Tab-separated table of C-alpha atoms and ligand atoms in Angstrom:
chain	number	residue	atom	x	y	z
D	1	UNK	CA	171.930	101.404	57.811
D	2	UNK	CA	174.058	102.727	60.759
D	3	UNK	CA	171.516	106.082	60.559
D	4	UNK	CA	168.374	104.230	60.230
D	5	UNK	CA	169.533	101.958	63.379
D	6	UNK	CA	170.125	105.184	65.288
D	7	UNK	CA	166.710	106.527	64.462
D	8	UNK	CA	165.259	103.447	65.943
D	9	UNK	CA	167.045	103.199	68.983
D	10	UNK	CA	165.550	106.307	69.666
D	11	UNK	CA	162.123	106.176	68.251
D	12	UNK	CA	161.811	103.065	70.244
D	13	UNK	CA	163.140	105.061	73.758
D	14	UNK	CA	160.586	107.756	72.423
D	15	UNK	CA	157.825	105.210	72.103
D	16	UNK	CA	158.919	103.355	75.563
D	17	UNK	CA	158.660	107.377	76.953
D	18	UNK	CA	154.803	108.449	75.521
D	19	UNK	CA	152.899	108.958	78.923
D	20	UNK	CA	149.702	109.581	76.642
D	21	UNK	CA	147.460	107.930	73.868
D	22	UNK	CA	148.306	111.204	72.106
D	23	UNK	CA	152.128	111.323	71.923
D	24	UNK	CA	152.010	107.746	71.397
D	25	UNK	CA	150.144	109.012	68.241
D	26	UNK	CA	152.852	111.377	67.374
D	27	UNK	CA	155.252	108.954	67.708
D	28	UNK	CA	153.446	106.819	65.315
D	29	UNK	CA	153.234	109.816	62.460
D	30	UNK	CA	156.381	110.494	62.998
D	31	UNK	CA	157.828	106.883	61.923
D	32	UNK	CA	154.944	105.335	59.744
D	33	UNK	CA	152.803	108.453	58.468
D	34	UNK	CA	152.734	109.246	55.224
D	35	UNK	CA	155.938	112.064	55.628
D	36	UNK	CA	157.562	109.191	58.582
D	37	UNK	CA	161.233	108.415	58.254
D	38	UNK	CA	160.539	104.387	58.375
D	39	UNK	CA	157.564	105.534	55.010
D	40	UNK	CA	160.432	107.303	53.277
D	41	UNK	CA	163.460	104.385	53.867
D	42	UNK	CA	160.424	102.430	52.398
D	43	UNK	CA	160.350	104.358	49.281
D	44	UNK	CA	163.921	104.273	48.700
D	45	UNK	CA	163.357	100.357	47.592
D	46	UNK	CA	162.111	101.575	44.616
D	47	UNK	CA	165.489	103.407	43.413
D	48	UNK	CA	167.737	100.075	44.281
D	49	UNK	CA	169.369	97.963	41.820
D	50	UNK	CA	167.745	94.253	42.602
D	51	UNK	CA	171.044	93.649	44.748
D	52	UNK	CA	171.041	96.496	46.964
D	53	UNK	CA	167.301	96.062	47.370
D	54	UNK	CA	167.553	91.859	48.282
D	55	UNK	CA	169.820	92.971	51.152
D	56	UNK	CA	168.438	96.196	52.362
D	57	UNK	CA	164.639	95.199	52.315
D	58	UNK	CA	164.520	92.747	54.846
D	59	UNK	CA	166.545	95.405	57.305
D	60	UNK	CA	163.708	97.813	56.544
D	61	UNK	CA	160.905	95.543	56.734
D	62	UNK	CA	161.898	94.407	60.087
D	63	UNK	CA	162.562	98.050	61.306
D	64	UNK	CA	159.019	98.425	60.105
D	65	UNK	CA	157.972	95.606	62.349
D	66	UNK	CA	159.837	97.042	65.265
D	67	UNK	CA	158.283	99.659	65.493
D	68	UNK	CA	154.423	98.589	65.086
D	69	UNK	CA	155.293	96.191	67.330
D	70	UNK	CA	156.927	98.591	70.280
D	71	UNK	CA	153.636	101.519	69.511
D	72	UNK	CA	150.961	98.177	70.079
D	73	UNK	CA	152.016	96.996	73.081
D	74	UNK	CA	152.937	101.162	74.488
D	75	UNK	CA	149.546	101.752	73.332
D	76	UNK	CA	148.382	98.237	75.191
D	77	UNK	CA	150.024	99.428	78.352
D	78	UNK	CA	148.743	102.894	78.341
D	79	UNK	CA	144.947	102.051	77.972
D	80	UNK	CA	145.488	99.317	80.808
D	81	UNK	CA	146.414	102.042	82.870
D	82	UNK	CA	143.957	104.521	81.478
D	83	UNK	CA	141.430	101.694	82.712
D	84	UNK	CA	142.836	100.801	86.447
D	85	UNK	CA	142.761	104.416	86.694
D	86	UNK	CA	139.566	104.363	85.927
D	87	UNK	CA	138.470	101.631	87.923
D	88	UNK	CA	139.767	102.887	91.233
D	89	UNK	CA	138.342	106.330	90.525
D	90	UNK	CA	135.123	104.820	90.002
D	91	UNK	CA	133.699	102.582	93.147
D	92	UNK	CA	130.482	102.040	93.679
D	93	UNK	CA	128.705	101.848	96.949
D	94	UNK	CA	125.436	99.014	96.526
D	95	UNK	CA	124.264	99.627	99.887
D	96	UNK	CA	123.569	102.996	98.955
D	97	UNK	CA	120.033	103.719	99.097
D	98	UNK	CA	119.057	104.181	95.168
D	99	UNK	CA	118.698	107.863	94.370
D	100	UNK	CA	115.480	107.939	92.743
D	101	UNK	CA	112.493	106.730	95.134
D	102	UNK	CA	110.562	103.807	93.028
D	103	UNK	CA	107.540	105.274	91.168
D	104	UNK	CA	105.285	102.288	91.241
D	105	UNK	CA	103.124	101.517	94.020
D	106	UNK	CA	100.151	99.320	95.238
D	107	UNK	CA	96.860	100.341	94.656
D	108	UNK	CA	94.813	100.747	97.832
D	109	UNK	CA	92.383	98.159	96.677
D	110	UNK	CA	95.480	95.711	95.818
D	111	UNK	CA	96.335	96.614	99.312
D	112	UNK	CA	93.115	96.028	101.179
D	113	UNK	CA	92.513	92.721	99.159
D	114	UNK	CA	95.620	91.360	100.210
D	115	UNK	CA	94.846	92.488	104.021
D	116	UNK	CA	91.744	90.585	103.685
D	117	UNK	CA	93.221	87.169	102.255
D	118	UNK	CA	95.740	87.502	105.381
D	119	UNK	CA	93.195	88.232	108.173
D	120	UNK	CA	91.141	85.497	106.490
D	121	UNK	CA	93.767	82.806	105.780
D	122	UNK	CA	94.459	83.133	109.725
D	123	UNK	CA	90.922	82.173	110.216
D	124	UNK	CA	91.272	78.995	108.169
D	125	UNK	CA	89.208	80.176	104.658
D	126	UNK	CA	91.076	80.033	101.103
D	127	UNK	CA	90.604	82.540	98.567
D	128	UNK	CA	88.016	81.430	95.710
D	129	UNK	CA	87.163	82.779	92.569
D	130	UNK	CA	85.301	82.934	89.732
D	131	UNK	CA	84.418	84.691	85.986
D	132	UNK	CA	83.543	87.858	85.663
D	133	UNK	CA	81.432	87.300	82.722
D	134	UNK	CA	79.147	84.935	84.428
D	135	UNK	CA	75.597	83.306	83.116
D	136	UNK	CA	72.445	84.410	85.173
D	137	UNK	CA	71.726	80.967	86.350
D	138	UNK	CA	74.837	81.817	88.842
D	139	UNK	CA	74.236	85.351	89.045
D	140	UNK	CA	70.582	85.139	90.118
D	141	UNK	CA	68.596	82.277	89.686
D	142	UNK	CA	70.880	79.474	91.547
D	143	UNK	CA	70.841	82.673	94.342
D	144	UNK	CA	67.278	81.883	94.558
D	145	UNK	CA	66.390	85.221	91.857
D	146	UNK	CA	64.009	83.080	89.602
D	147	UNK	CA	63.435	84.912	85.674
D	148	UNK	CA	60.951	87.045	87.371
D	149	UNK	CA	62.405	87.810	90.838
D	150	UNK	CA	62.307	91.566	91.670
D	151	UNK	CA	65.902	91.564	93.157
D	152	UNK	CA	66.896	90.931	89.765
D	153	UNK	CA	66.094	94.498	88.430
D	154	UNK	CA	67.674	95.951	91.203
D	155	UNK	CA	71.304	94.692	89.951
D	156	UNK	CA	71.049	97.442	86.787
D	157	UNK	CA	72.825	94.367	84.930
D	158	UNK	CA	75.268	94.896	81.937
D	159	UNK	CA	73.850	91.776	79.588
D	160	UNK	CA	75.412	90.196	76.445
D	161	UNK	CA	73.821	89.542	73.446
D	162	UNK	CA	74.895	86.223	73.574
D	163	UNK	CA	73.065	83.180	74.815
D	164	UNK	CA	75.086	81.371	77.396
D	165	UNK	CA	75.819	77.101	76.889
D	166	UNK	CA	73.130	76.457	79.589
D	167	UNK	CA	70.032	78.303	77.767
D	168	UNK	CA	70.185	81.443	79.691
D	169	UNK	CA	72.021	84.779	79.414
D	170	UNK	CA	75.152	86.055	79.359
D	171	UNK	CA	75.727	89.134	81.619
D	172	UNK	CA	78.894	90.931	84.359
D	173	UNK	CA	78.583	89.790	87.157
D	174	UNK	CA	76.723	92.311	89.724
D	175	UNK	CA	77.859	90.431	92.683
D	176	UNK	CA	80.434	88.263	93.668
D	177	UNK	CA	77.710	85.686	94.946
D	178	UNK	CA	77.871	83.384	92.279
D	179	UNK	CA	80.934	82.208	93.349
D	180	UNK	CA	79.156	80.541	96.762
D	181	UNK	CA	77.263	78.509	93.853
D	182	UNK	CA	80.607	77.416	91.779
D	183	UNK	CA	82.348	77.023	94.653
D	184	UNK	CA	79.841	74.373	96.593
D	185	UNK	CA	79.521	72.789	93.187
D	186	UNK	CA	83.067	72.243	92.389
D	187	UNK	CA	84.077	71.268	95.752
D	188	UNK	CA	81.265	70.139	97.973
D	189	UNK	CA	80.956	70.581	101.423
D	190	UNK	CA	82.207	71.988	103.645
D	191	UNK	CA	83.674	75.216	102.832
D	192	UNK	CA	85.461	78.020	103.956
D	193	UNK	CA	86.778	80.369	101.678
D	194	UNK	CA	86.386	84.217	100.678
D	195	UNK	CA	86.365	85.428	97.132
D	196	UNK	CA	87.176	88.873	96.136
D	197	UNK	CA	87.101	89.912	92.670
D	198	UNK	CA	85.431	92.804	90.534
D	199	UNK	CA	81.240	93.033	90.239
D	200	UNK	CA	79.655	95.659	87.532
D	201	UNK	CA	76.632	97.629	88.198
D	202	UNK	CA	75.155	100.507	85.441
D	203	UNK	CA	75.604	103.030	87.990
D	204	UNK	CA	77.472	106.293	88.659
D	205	UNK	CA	77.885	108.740	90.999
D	206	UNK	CA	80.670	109.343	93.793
D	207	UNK	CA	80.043	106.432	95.675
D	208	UNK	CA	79.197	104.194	92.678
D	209	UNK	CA	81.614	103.180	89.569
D	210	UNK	CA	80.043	101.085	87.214
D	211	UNK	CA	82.827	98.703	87.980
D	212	UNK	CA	83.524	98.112	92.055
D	213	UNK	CA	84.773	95.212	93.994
D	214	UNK	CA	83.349	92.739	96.418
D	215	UNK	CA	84.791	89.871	98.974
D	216	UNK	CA	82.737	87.531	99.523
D	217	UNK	CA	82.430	84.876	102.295
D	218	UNK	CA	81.061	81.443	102.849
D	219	UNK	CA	81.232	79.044	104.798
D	220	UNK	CA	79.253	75.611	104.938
D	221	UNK	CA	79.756	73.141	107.333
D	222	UNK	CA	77.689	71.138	110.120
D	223	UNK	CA	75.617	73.210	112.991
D	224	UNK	CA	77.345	76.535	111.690
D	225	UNK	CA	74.603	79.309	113.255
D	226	UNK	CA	74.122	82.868	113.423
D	227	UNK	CA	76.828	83.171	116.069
D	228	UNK	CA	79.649	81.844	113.715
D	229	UNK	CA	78.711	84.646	111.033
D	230	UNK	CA	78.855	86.987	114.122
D	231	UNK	CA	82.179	86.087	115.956
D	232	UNK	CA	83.821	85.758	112.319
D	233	UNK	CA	82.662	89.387	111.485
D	234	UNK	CA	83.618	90.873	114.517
D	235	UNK	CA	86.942	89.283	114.654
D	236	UNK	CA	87.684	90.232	110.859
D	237	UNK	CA	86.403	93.866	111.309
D	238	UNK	CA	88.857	94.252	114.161
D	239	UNK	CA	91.891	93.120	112.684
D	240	UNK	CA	90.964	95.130	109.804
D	241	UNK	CA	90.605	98.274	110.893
D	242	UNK	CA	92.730	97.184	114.053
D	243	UNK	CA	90.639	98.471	116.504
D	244	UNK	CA	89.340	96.425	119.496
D	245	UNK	CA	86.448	98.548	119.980
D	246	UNK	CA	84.531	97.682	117.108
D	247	UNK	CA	81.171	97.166	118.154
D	248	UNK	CA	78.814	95.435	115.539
D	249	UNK	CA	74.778	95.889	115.317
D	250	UNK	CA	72.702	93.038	113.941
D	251	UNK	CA	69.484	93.913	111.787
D	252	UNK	CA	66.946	91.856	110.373
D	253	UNK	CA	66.964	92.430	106.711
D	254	UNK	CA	66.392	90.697	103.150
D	255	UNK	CA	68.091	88.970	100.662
D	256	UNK	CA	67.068	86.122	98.714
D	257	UNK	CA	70.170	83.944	98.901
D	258	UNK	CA	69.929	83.832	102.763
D	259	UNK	CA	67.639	83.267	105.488
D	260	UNK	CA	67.418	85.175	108.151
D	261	UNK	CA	69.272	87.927	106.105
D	262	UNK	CA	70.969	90.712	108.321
D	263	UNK	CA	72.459	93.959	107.910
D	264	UNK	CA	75.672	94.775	109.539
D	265	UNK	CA	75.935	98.053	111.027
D	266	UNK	CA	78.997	99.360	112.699
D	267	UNK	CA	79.357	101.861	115.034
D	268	UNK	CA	81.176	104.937	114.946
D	269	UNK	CA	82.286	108.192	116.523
D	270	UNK	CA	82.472	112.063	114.537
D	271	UNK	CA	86.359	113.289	115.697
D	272	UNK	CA	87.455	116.479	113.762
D	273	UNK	CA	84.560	116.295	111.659
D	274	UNK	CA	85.007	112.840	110.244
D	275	UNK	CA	83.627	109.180	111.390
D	276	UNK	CA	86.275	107.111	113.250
D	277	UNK	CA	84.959	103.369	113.869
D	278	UNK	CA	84.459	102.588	117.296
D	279	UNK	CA	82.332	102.174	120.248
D	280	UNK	CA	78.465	101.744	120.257
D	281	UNK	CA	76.823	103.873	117.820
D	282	UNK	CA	74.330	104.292	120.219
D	283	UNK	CA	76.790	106.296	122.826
D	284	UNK	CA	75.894	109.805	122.614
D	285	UNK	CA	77.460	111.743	119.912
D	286	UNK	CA	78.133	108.357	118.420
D	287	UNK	CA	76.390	106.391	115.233
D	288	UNK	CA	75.838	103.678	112.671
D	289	UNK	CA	76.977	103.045	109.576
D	290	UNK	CA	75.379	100.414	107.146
D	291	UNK	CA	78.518	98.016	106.376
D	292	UNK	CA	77.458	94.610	104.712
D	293	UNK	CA	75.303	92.377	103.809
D	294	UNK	CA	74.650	88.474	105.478
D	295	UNK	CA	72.657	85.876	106.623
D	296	UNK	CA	72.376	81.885	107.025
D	297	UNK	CA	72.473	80.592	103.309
D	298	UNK	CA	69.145	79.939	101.802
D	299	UNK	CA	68.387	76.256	102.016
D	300	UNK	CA	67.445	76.429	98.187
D	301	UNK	CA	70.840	77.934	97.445
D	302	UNK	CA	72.383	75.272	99.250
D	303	UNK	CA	70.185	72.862	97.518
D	304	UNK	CA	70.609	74.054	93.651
D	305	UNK	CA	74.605	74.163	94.666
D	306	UNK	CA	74.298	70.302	94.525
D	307	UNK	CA	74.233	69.687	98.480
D	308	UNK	CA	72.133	67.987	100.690
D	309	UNK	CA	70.343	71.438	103.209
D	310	UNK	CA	69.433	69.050	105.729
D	311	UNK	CA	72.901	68.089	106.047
D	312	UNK	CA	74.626	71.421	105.996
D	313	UNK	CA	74.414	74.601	106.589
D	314	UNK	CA	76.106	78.110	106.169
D	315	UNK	CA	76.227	81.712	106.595
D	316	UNK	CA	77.653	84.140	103.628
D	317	UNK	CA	78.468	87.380	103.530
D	318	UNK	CA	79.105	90.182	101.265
D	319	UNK	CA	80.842	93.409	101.031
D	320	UNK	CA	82.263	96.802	99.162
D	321	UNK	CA	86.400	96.132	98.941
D	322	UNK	CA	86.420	100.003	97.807
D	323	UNK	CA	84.484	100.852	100.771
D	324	UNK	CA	86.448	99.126	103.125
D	325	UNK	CA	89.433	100.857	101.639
D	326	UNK	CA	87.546	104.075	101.712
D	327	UNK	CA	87.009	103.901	104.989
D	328	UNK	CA	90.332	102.568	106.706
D	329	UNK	CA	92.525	105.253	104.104
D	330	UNK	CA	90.479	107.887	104.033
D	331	UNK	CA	89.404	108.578	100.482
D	332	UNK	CA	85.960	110.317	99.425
D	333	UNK	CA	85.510	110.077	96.518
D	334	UNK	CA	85.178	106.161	94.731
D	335	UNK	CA	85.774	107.540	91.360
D	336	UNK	CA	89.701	108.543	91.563
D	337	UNK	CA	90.349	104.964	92.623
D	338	UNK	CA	89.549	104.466	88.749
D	339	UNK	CA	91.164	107.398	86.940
D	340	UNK	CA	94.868	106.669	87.201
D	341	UNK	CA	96.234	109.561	88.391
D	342	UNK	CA	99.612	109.109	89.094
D	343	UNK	CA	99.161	111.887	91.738
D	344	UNK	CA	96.258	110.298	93.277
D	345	UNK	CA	97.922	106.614	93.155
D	346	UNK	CA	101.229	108.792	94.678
D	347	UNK	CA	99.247	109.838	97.380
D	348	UNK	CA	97.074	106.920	98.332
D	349	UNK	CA	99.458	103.961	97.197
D	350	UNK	CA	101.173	101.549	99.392
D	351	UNK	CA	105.072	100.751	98.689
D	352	UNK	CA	105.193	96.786	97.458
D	353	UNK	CA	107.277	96.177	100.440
D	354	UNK	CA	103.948	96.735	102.672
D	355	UNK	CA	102.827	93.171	102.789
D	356	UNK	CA	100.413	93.185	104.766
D	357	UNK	CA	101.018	90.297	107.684
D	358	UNK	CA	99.477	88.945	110.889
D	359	UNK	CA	102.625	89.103	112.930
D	360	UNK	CA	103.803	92.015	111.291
D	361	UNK	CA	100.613	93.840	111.376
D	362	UNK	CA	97.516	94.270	108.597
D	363	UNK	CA	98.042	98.218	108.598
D	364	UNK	CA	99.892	99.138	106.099
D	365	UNK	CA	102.450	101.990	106.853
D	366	UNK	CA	103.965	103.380	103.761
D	367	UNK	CA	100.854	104.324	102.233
D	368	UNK	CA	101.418	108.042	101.452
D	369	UNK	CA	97.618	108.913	102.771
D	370	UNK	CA	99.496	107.655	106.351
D	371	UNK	CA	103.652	108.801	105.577
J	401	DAH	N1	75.423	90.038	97.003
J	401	DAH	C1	74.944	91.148	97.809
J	401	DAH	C2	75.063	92.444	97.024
J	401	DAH	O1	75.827	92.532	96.128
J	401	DAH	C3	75.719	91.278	99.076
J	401	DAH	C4	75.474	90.130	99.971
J	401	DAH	C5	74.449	90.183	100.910
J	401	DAH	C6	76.222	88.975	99.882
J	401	DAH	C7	74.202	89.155	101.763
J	401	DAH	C8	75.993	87.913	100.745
J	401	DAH	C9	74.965	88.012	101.673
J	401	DAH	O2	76.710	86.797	100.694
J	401	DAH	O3	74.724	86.953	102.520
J	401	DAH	O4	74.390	93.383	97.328
């Protein structure tokens, strides 16, 4: 065995020597593979009388075990090293800004819907809401719209087929009105909440989808009078479109769920060819543009809404989310808002770290109609 001892001593320093996964490898052939030395003192078992072979197998097989032994942990060491190599080759920096700019992004109408539940919430109103597929006791006749009501074929109504649990109906909601109804009935008075939410209308052109969205208001308390609705529209107009010269015009006008109904103009100026709010639309080269819908809630409304007319009163209002979207961002055309264009939603989309905040202003910046 004197050879065989030699030829470990310096397999082993051979082994102890490997820099790389690959000699180690070599190493390994060259002792255990099928033409290794350690493979052929293996072999020469076979040609030992039983003597020879009790005495010189345990010499071998411990040779054998050696040398696994010495190429597992060299091979051990080398990948640990392979892998702190590795390590300190590889940092990397988390403050780094990540390298793709995120794809998502708020839709303007998100956007302006969370604006108005801020500039609202600071005024003391909660957001309500209500179904979509509503009955038309809610949807008209509660809103003072009886079965035969005129209003009620100016809606161009989607109906159901189906017959709705209180006799009547089943239809989409046109309006977001019936939610003053489920709201004074669930709660009582008084009330001060908005309620944004989608309305559906058979209609279609490039102001009109056949699915838009509406906020609206309510608010029914004790001596609330046309001065309330006033200084509450003002004040909300001006923090939405963050302007202090928002000037508002008053008409007389009709709807059946209030009385005294009036239209809300506001004014506006023509700079570069397009309307900026602001100022009186009566300055000269100034106008007015139609912008909502309100009036002191119909004492009937008040009355089928389960609550005593004599005892409270309100104003309401309603009006266009896409408008008001339109007009603070800029858009022209109400039909993109629904196609999905990633382009489009590129352009006109707000980043989700926009929220929009009284202290830290309702405007949003990142929108990429403003960046
Ligand atoms: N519901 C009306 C519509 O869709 C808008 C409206 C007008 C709502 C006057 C109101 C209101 O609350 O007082 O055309």
């Amino acid at each position: 065995m004197e050879k065989p001892e030699q030829k470990k001593t310096e397999a082993l320093a051979a082994i102890a020597a490997a820099e790389t996964l690959d000699a180690l490898e070599a190493q390994r052939v060259a002792a255990l593979g099928k033409q290794g030395w350690i493979s052929a003192l293996l072999k020469t078992l076979g040609a030992m009388s039983p003597e020879e072979r009790q005495a010189q197998g345990p010499k071998i097989h411990s040779l054998r075990e050696e040398v696994q032994s010495a190429l597992a942990d060299r091979k051990a060491a080398l990948e640990q090293a392979a892998l702190d190599a590795r390590l300190a080759a590889e940092t990397l920096d988390l403050s780094l800004p990540a390298p793709e700019s995120p794809r998502g992004s708020v839709h303007p109408i998100g956007q302006v819907m969370d604006e108005l539940a801020e500039i609202f919430a600071d005024l003391g109103f909660s957001v309500a809401t209500g179904p979509e597929i509503e009955d038309d006791w809610h949807n008209f006749t509660a809103l003072n719209m009886p079965e035969s009501h005129p209003a009620r074929a100016m809606h161009d109504t989607f109906y159901f087929p189906d017959t709705a649990p209180n006799g009547g109906r089943m239809l989409l909601r046109t309006h977001t009105s019936p939610v003053q109804v489920r709201t004074m009935k669930a709660h009582g008075a008084p009330v001060r909440i908005i309620a944004p939410g989608r309305v559906y209308r058979s209609d279609s052109d490039a102001t009109h989808t056949p699915m838009f969205h509406q906020v609206e208001g309510l608010v029914i308390d004790k001596g609330i009078h046309l001065g309330h609705l006033k200084w509450t529209l003002e004040t909300f107009l001006k923090a939405f479109f963050e302007r202090e010269d928002i000037v508002l015009r008053l008409r007389p006008s009709y709807f059946p769920f209030t009385e005294p109904s009036v239209e809300v103009d506001v004014g506006f100026a023509i700079e570069n060819g397009r309307r900026v709010l602001g100022g009186s639309g009566d300055a000269p080269g100034h106008g007015w543009m139609e912008l909502l819908g309100s009036g002191m809630v119909n004492r009937r409304v008040i009355e089928m809404s389960g609550l005593d007319p004599d005892v409270w009163q309100g104003f309401a209002f309603g009006v266009g989310v896409d408008r008001l979207a339109m007009l603070k961002y800029g858009m022209d055309d109400l039909r993109a808002f629904f196609d999905g264009d990633v382009r489009w939603l590129r352009h006109y989309g707000f980043s989700a770290f926009d929220q929009p905040t009284i202290s830290g202003g309702i405007g949003a910046t990142g929108g990429g109609a403003r960046a």
